[in-house]
Amino acid sequence: MRIALMPNLTREKAKDVTFEICEWLDKYGAEYACLEGNYDIFNTIKNMKHMQFSELLPWSDVVISVGGDGSVLNAARQTIDYKKPILCINAGRLAFMAGLESNELELLKDLIDGNYTLDKRMLLDVEVIKDGKVVAESCCINDVTLARGALLKITDINVDCDGKRSNSYRADGVIVATPTGSSAYSLSAGGPIINPSIEAIVVTPICPQTLISRSTVFSADNEITLYCDENSSNTNLNLSLDGCAALDIGIGDIIKIKKSEKVAQFIRIKNDAFFEILNKKLLGK
């Protein structure tokens, strides 16, 4: 088996965990490689190959991301078009999406032997339309967030479903999340947790100025449209996908969101159920 290692070296533990991973991979007879840019950090690892990104993914069978949830999301975005399954090894904090903890590396034998299952997660395609033209398009794994920028002022955001008004929120913003993202920012904003085996889209307002505003769960077949209300007192908004760098959004701009034809594939070695993982990570049970 050929493994592409993608450690997030901004994580304090990631370097040491990567060294340990390589020791286990050597023991189990796997081939592995890392990006050329990490050569100075890992040049003492005798069996590690170093490749450019354009070579690394086509060469590999699977990807191992070392870090937290942000690390695996970044790795997934980079590898989706290559259709490579990803195993996240936790070198961060909560890491809901981790397939293994850093003290479980002996279980890499199951990866090498093919004793694992694949969790396929739905993605969202996103288009930004300005003056009738698509100016940006991408996909995300967790969520799309349309929210106020630096101005600490409430805004009015309209939400349409399949071209018809679903809701209008007077709030700091709106989160549109996948089931995978339902346990991330959407959860912090009061949204429901959705088992990732279910395909759905959940829309959650951020700090709504009302006592009765709640999240709405839509079918994965619905197309969701977001735009700032023309009468809003705050029309300077930011759009962010999976927490990445924001795009400025103003009056007349439209964000269209729908289920993607692409999927992310995450490797599951252990048999922990989704809600068991949530209880362990959130409640320590």
Short mmCIF file of C-alpha atoms in Angstrom, two decimals:
data_model
loop_
_atom_site.label_atom_id
_atom_site.label_comp_id
_atom_site.label_asym_id
_atom_site.label_seq_id
_atom_site.Cartn_x
_atom_site.Cartn_y
_atom_site.Cartn_z
CA MET A 1 0.00 0.00 0.00
CA ARG A 2 1.18 3.51 -0.87
CA ILE A 3 0.34 6.21 1.65
CA ALA A 4 0.48 9.99 1.25
CA LEU A 5 1.25 11.64 4.59
CA MET A 6 -0.22 15.13 5.07
CA PRO A 7 0.69 16.37 8.56
CA ASN A 8 -0.46 19.76 9.80
CA LEU A 9 2.85 20.93 11.26
CA THR A 10 1.24 23.95 12.91
CA ARG A 11 -0.06 21.42 15.45
CA GLU A 12 2.39 20.95 18.29
CA LYS A 13 2.11 17.15 18.34
CA ALA A 14 1.90 16.55 14.59
CA LYS A 15 5.64 16.20 13.95
CA ASP A 16 6.19 13.62 16.69
CA VAL A 17 3.03 11.71 15.75
CA THR A 18 4.18 11.58 12.12
CA PHE A 19 7.52 10.07 13.17
CA GLU A 20 5.63 7.40 15.14
CA ILE A 21 3.32 6.70 12.19
CA CYS A 22 6.35 6.09 9.96
CA GLU A 23 7.79 3.61 12.47
CA TRP A 24 4.56 1.60 12.37
CA LEU A 25 4.33 1.82 8.57
CA ASP A 26 7.89 0.49 8.32
CA LYS A 27 6.94 -2.37 10.62
CA TYR A 28 3.92 -3.25 8.47
CA GLY A 29 5.77 -2.94 5.15
CA ALA A 30 3.92 0.04 3.66
CA GLU A 31 5.37 2.65 1.31
CA TYR A 32 4.84 6.27 2.27
CA ALA A 33 5.67 9.74 1.03
CA CYS A 34 5.36 13.37 2.08
CA LEU A 35 5.53 16.73 0.32
CA GLU A 36 8.94 17.99 -0.79
CA GLY A 37 8.45 21.09 1.34
CA ASN A 38 8.69 18.97 4.48
CA TYR A 39 12.04 17.42 3.57
CA ASP A 40 14.06 19.36 6.17
CA ILE A 41 11.71 18.19 8.93
CA PHE A 42 11.55 14.50 7.98
CA ASN A 43 14.87 13.92 6.18
CA THR A 44 16.04 11.56 8.94
CA ILE A 45 13.27 9.09 8.10
CA LYS A 46 15.10 6.67 5.84
CA ASN A 47 12.16 5.16 3.96
CA MET A 48 10.15 8.34 3.44
CA LYS A 49 9.79 9.53 -0.17
CA HIS A 50 9.43 13.25 -0.89
CA MET A 51 7.29 14.40 -3.82
CA GLN A 52 5.63 17.43 -5.31
CA PHE A 53 1.87 17.65 -4.71
CA SER A 54 1.16 16.89 -8.37
CA GLU A 55 2.98 13.56 -7.94
CA LEU A 56 1.96 12.67 -4.39
CA LEU A 57 -1.77 12.10 -4.84
CA PRO A 58 -1.66 10.12 -8.12
CA TRP A 59 1.07 7.91 -6.59
CA SER A 60 -0.82 7.12 -3.39
CA ASP A 61 -3.59 4.66 -2.55
CA VAL A 62 -4.76 6.45 0.60
CA VAL A 63 -4.04 9.68 2.46
CA ILE A 64 -3.21 9.99 6.15
CA SER A 65 -3.95 13.42 7.60
CA VAL A 66 -2.21 14.19 10.90
CA GLY A 67 -3.85 16.92 12.96
CA GLY A 68 -7.38 17.88 13.94
CA ASP A 69 -10.66 18.41 12.10
CA GLY A 70 -9.34 21.48 10.28
CA SER A 71 -6.40 19.44 9.04
CA VAL A 72 -8.56 16.65 7.63
CA LEU A 73 -10.94 19.15 6.02
CA ASN A 74 -8.00 20.82 4.31
CA ALA A 75 -6.62 17.44 3.19
CA ALA A 76 -10.05 16.40 1.91
CA ARG A 77 -10.47 19.59 -0.14
CA GLN A 78 -7.11 18.94 -1.78
CA THR A 79 -7.79 15.28 -2.53
CA ILE A 80 -11.49 15.13 -3.50
CA ASP A 81 -10.77 15.30 -7.22
CA TYR A 82 -8.31 12.40 -6.85
CA LYS A 83 -10.94 10.27 -5.10
CA LYS A 84 -8.48 9.14 -2.44
CA PRO A 85 -9.83 7.87 0.92
CA ILE A 86 -8.52 9.71 3.98
CA LEU A 87 -7.60 8.51 7.46
CA CYS A 88 -7.32 11.27 10.06
CA ILE A 89 -4.98 10.62 12.98
CA ASN A 90 -5.63 13.00 15.84
CA ALA A 91 -2.80 15.32 16.79
CA GLY A 92 -5.16 18.11 17.77
CA ARG A 93 -7.89 18.48 20.37
CA LEU A 94 -11.44 17.19 19.80
CA ALA A 95 -11.05 15.93 16.21
CA PHE A 96 -14.55 14.50 15.66
CA MET A 97 -13.42 13.18 12.29
CA ALA A 98 -10.35 11.33 13.55
CA GLY A 99 -10.21 7.66 12.56
CA LEU A 100 -7.46 6.93 15.09
CA GLU A 101 -6.05 8.62 18.16
CA SER A 102 -2.28 9.06 18.46
CA ASN A 103 -2.12 6.22 21.04
CA GLU A 104 -3.78 3.75 18.64
CA LEU A 105 -1.20 3.63 15.88
CA GLU A 106 -0.77 -0.14 16.10
CA LEU A 107 -4.19 -0.29 14.41
CA LEU A 108 -2.55 0.95 11.21
CA LYS A 109 -2.07 -2.75 10.51
CA ASP A 110 -5.80 -2.90 9.73
CA LEU A 111 -5.33 -0.11 7.19
CA ILE A 112 -2.48 -1.98 5.49
CA ASP A 113 -4.45 -5.26 5.53
CA GLY A 114 -7.58 -3.59 4.13
CA ASN A 115 -9.63 -4.20 7.28
CA TYR A 116 -11.55 -0.94 7.22
CA THR A 117 -14.76 0.60 5.93
CA LEU A 118 -15.32 3.84 4.02
CA ASP A 119 -17.66 6.54 5.29
CA LYS A 120 -18.88 8.56 2.33
CA ARG A 121 -19.82 12.13 3.26
CA MET A 122 -21.90 14.46 1.14
CA LEU A 123 -20.46 17.79 0.06
CA LEU A 124 -22.03 21.10 -0.91
CA ASP A 125 -21.41 22.90 -4.20
CA VAL A 126 -21.41 26.67 -3.81
CA GLU A 127 -21.74 29.40 -6.45
CA VAL A 128 -21.38 33.13 -5.87
CA ILE A 129 -23.25 35.25 -8.42
CA LYS A 130 -22.57 38.97 -8.88
CA ASP A 131 -24.35 41.02 -11.56
CA GLY A 132 -25.74 37.83 -13.06
CA LYS A 133 -22.31 36.20 -13.46
CA VAL A 134 -20.74 33.35 -11.49
CA VAL A 135 -17.61 34.89 -9.95
CA ALA A 136 -16.63 32.05 -7.61
CA GLU A 137 -17.49 28.39 -7.21
CA SER A 138 -16.21 25.71 -4.89
CA CYS A 139 -17.34 22.85 -2.68
CA CYS A 140 -17.22 22.35 1.07
CA ILE A 141 -17.43 19.47 3.52
CA ASN A 142 -18.65 21.17 6.69
CA ASP A 143 -20.49 24.41 6.11
CA VAL A 144 -21.12 27.64 4.29
CA THR A 145 -21.30 30.73 6.51
CA LEU A 146 -22.72 34.08 5.45
CA ALA A 147 -22.24 36.57 8.28
CA ARG A 148 -21.54 40.17 9.18
CA GLY A 149 -17.95 41.30 8.78
CA ALA A 150 -15.99 43.62 11.04
CA LEU A 151 -18.99 45.91 11.59
CA LEU A 152 -20.70 44.80 14.81
CA LYS A 153 -24.18 45.34 13.45
CA ILE A 154 -27.03 42.90 12.90
CA THR A 155 -28.02 42.02 9.34
CA ASP A 156 -31.04 40.68 7.46
CA ILE A 157 -30.46 37.55 5.36
CA ASN A 158 -33.05 35.84 3.16
CA VAL A 159 -33.09 32.09 2.63
CA ASP A 160 -34.83 30.58 -0.41
CA CYS A 161 -35.46 26.89 -1.05
CA ASP A 162 -35.83 25.87 -4.70
CA GLY A 163 -36.55 29.49 -5.63
CA LYS A 164 -39.21 30.14 -2.97
CA ARG A 165 -38.76 32.07 0.27
CA SER A 166 -38.14 29.78 3.22
CA ASN A 167 -37.13 32.23 5.90
CA SER A 168 -35.70 35.65 6.64
CA TYR A 169 -33.27 35.96 9.53
CA ARG A 170 -32.39 39.11 11.43
CA ALA A 171 -29.17 37.79 12.89
CA ASP A 172 -25.38 37.94 12.86
CA GLY A 173 -25.44 35.47 9.99
CA VAL A 174 -26.56 32.09 8.67
CA ILE A 175 -24.80 28.71 8.54
CA VAL A 176 -25.68 26.14 5.87
CA ALA A 177 -24.21 22.81 6.95
CA THR A 178 -23.88 19.22 5.81
CA PRO A 179 -24.54 16.41 8.30
CA THR A 180 -20.76 16.26 8.80
CA GLY A 181 -20.74 19.97 9.61
CA SER A 182 -23.78 19.72 11.88
CA SER A 183 -21.45 18.89 14.80
CA ALA A 184 -19.19 21.89 14.09
CA TYR A 185 -20.10 25.62 13.93
CA SER A 186 -23.79 24.86 13.36
CA LEU A 187 -23.91 22.93 16.65
CA SER A 188 -22.30 25.86 18.49
CA ALA A 189 -25.00 28.13 17.06
CA GLY A 190 -27.74 25.84 18.43
CA GLY A 191 -28.31 23.64 15.40
CA PRO A 192 -29.25 19.93 15.52
CA ILE A 193 -26.77 17.08 15.25
CA ILE A 194 -27.44 14.98 12.14
CA ASN A 195 -25.95 11.52 11.69
CA PRO A 196 -23.60 11.74 8.65
CA SER A 197 -25.19 8.60 7.23
CA ILE A 198 -28.25 10.79 6.49
CA GLU A 199 -28.14 13.17 3.53
CA ALA A 200 -29.62 16.55 4.42
CA ILE A 201 -28.89 20.28 4.53
CA VAL A 202 -29.36 22.21 7.77
CA VAL A 203 -29.72 26.00 7.92
CA THR A 204 -28.97 27.62 11.29
CA PRO A 205 -29.12 31.33 12.16
CA ILE A 206 -26.26 32.84 14.18
CA CYS A 207 -27.47 34.82 17.20
CA PRO A 208 -30.94 35.59 15.76
CA GLN A 209 -32.82 38.59 17.16
CA THR A 210 -35.90 36.57 18.09
CA LEU A 211 -37.07 34.18 20.77
CA ILE A 212 -38.46 31.57 18.40
CA SER A 213 -35.99 31.25 15.51
CA ARG A 214 -34.78 27.67 14.95
CA SER A 215 -32.75 25.68 12.48
CA THR A 216 -34.42 24.22 9.39
CA VAL A 217 -33.48 20.83 7.94
CA PHE A 218 -33.92 20.52 4.17
CA SER A 219 -33.70 17.58 1.81
CA ALA A 220 -30.32 17.03 0.18
CA ASP A 221 -32.16 17.48 -3.15
CA ASN A 222 -33.15 21.08 -2.34
CA GLU A 223 -31.20 24.08 -3.63
CA ILE A 224 -30.64 26.76 -1.00
CA THR A 225 -30.12 30.41 -1.93
CA LEU A 226 -28.80 33.09 0.43
CA TYR A 227 -28.75 36.84 -0.12
CA CYS A 228 -28.75 40.01 1.91
CA ASP A 229 -32.12 41.76 2.18
CA GLU A 230 -32.06 45.09 0.33
CA ASN A 231 -33.55 46.82 3.39
CA SER A 232 -30.92 45.50 5.77
CA SER A 233 -29.11 48.09 7.87
CA ASN A 234 -25.88 46.10 7.42
CA THR A 235 -25.12 45.08 3.84
CA ASN A 236 -21.40 44.30 4.18
CA LEU A 237 -21.21 40.53 4.67
CA ASN A 238 -18.55 37.84 4.47
CA LEU A 239 -18.90 34.38 2.94
CA SER A 240 -16.70 31.58 4.26
CA LEU A 241 -16.51 27.90 3.28
CA ASP A 242 -15.30 25.46 5.94
CA GLY A 243 -13.88 28.39 7.88
CA CYS A 244 -11.53 29.45 5.08
CA ALA A 245 -10.75 32.99 3.92
CA ALA A 246 -13.88 35.06 3.45
CA LEU A 247 -15.30 36.63 0.29
CA ASP A 248 -17.04 40.01 0.47
CA ILE A 249 -20.78 39.84 -0.24
CA GLY A 250 -23.05 42.85 -0.79
CA ILE A 251 -26.53 43.81 -1.95
CA GLY A 252 -27.57 41.96 -5.10
CA ASP A 253 -25.05 39.15 -4.64
CA ILE A 254 -26.50 35.63 -4.55
CA ILE A 255 -25.08 32.45 -3.02
CA LYS A 256 -26.47 29.20 -4.43
CA ILE A 257 -25.87 25.98 -2.48
CA LYS A 258 -26.74 22.42 -3.44
CA LYS A 259 -25.59 18.85 -2.88
CA SER A 260 -22.43 18.05 -4.82
CA GLU A 261 -21.99 15.05 -7.06
CA LYS A 262 -18.59 14.59 -5.41
CA VAL A 263 -18.18 12.83 -2.05
CA ALA A 264 -15.46 12.73 0.58
CA GLN A 265 -14.31 9.28 1.71
CA PHE A 266 -13.10 8.81 5.26
CA ILE A 267 -11.49 5.61 6.45
CA ARG A 268 -13.02 4.01 9.56
CA ILE A 269 -10.95 1.31 11.24
CA LYS A 270 -12.69 1.14 14.61
CA ASN A 271 -16.34 0.23 15.04
CA ASP A 272 -17.33 3.20 17.21
CA ALA A 273 -20.80 4.47 16.30
CA PHE A 274 -21.23 8.16 15.44
CA PHE A 275 -22.99 9.06 18.68
CA GLU A 276 -20.45 7.10 20.74
CA ILE A 277 -17.74 9.31 19.27
CA LEU A 278 -19.77 12.45 20.04
CA ASN A 279 -20.27 11.41 23.64
CA LYS A 280 -16.57 10.66 24.08
CA LYS A 281 -15.42 13.90 22.49
CA LEU A 282 -18.02 16.30 23.90
CA LEU A 283 -18.96 14.75 27.22
CA GLY A 284 -15.95 12.60 28.01
CA LYS A 285 -18.15 9.51 28.39
#
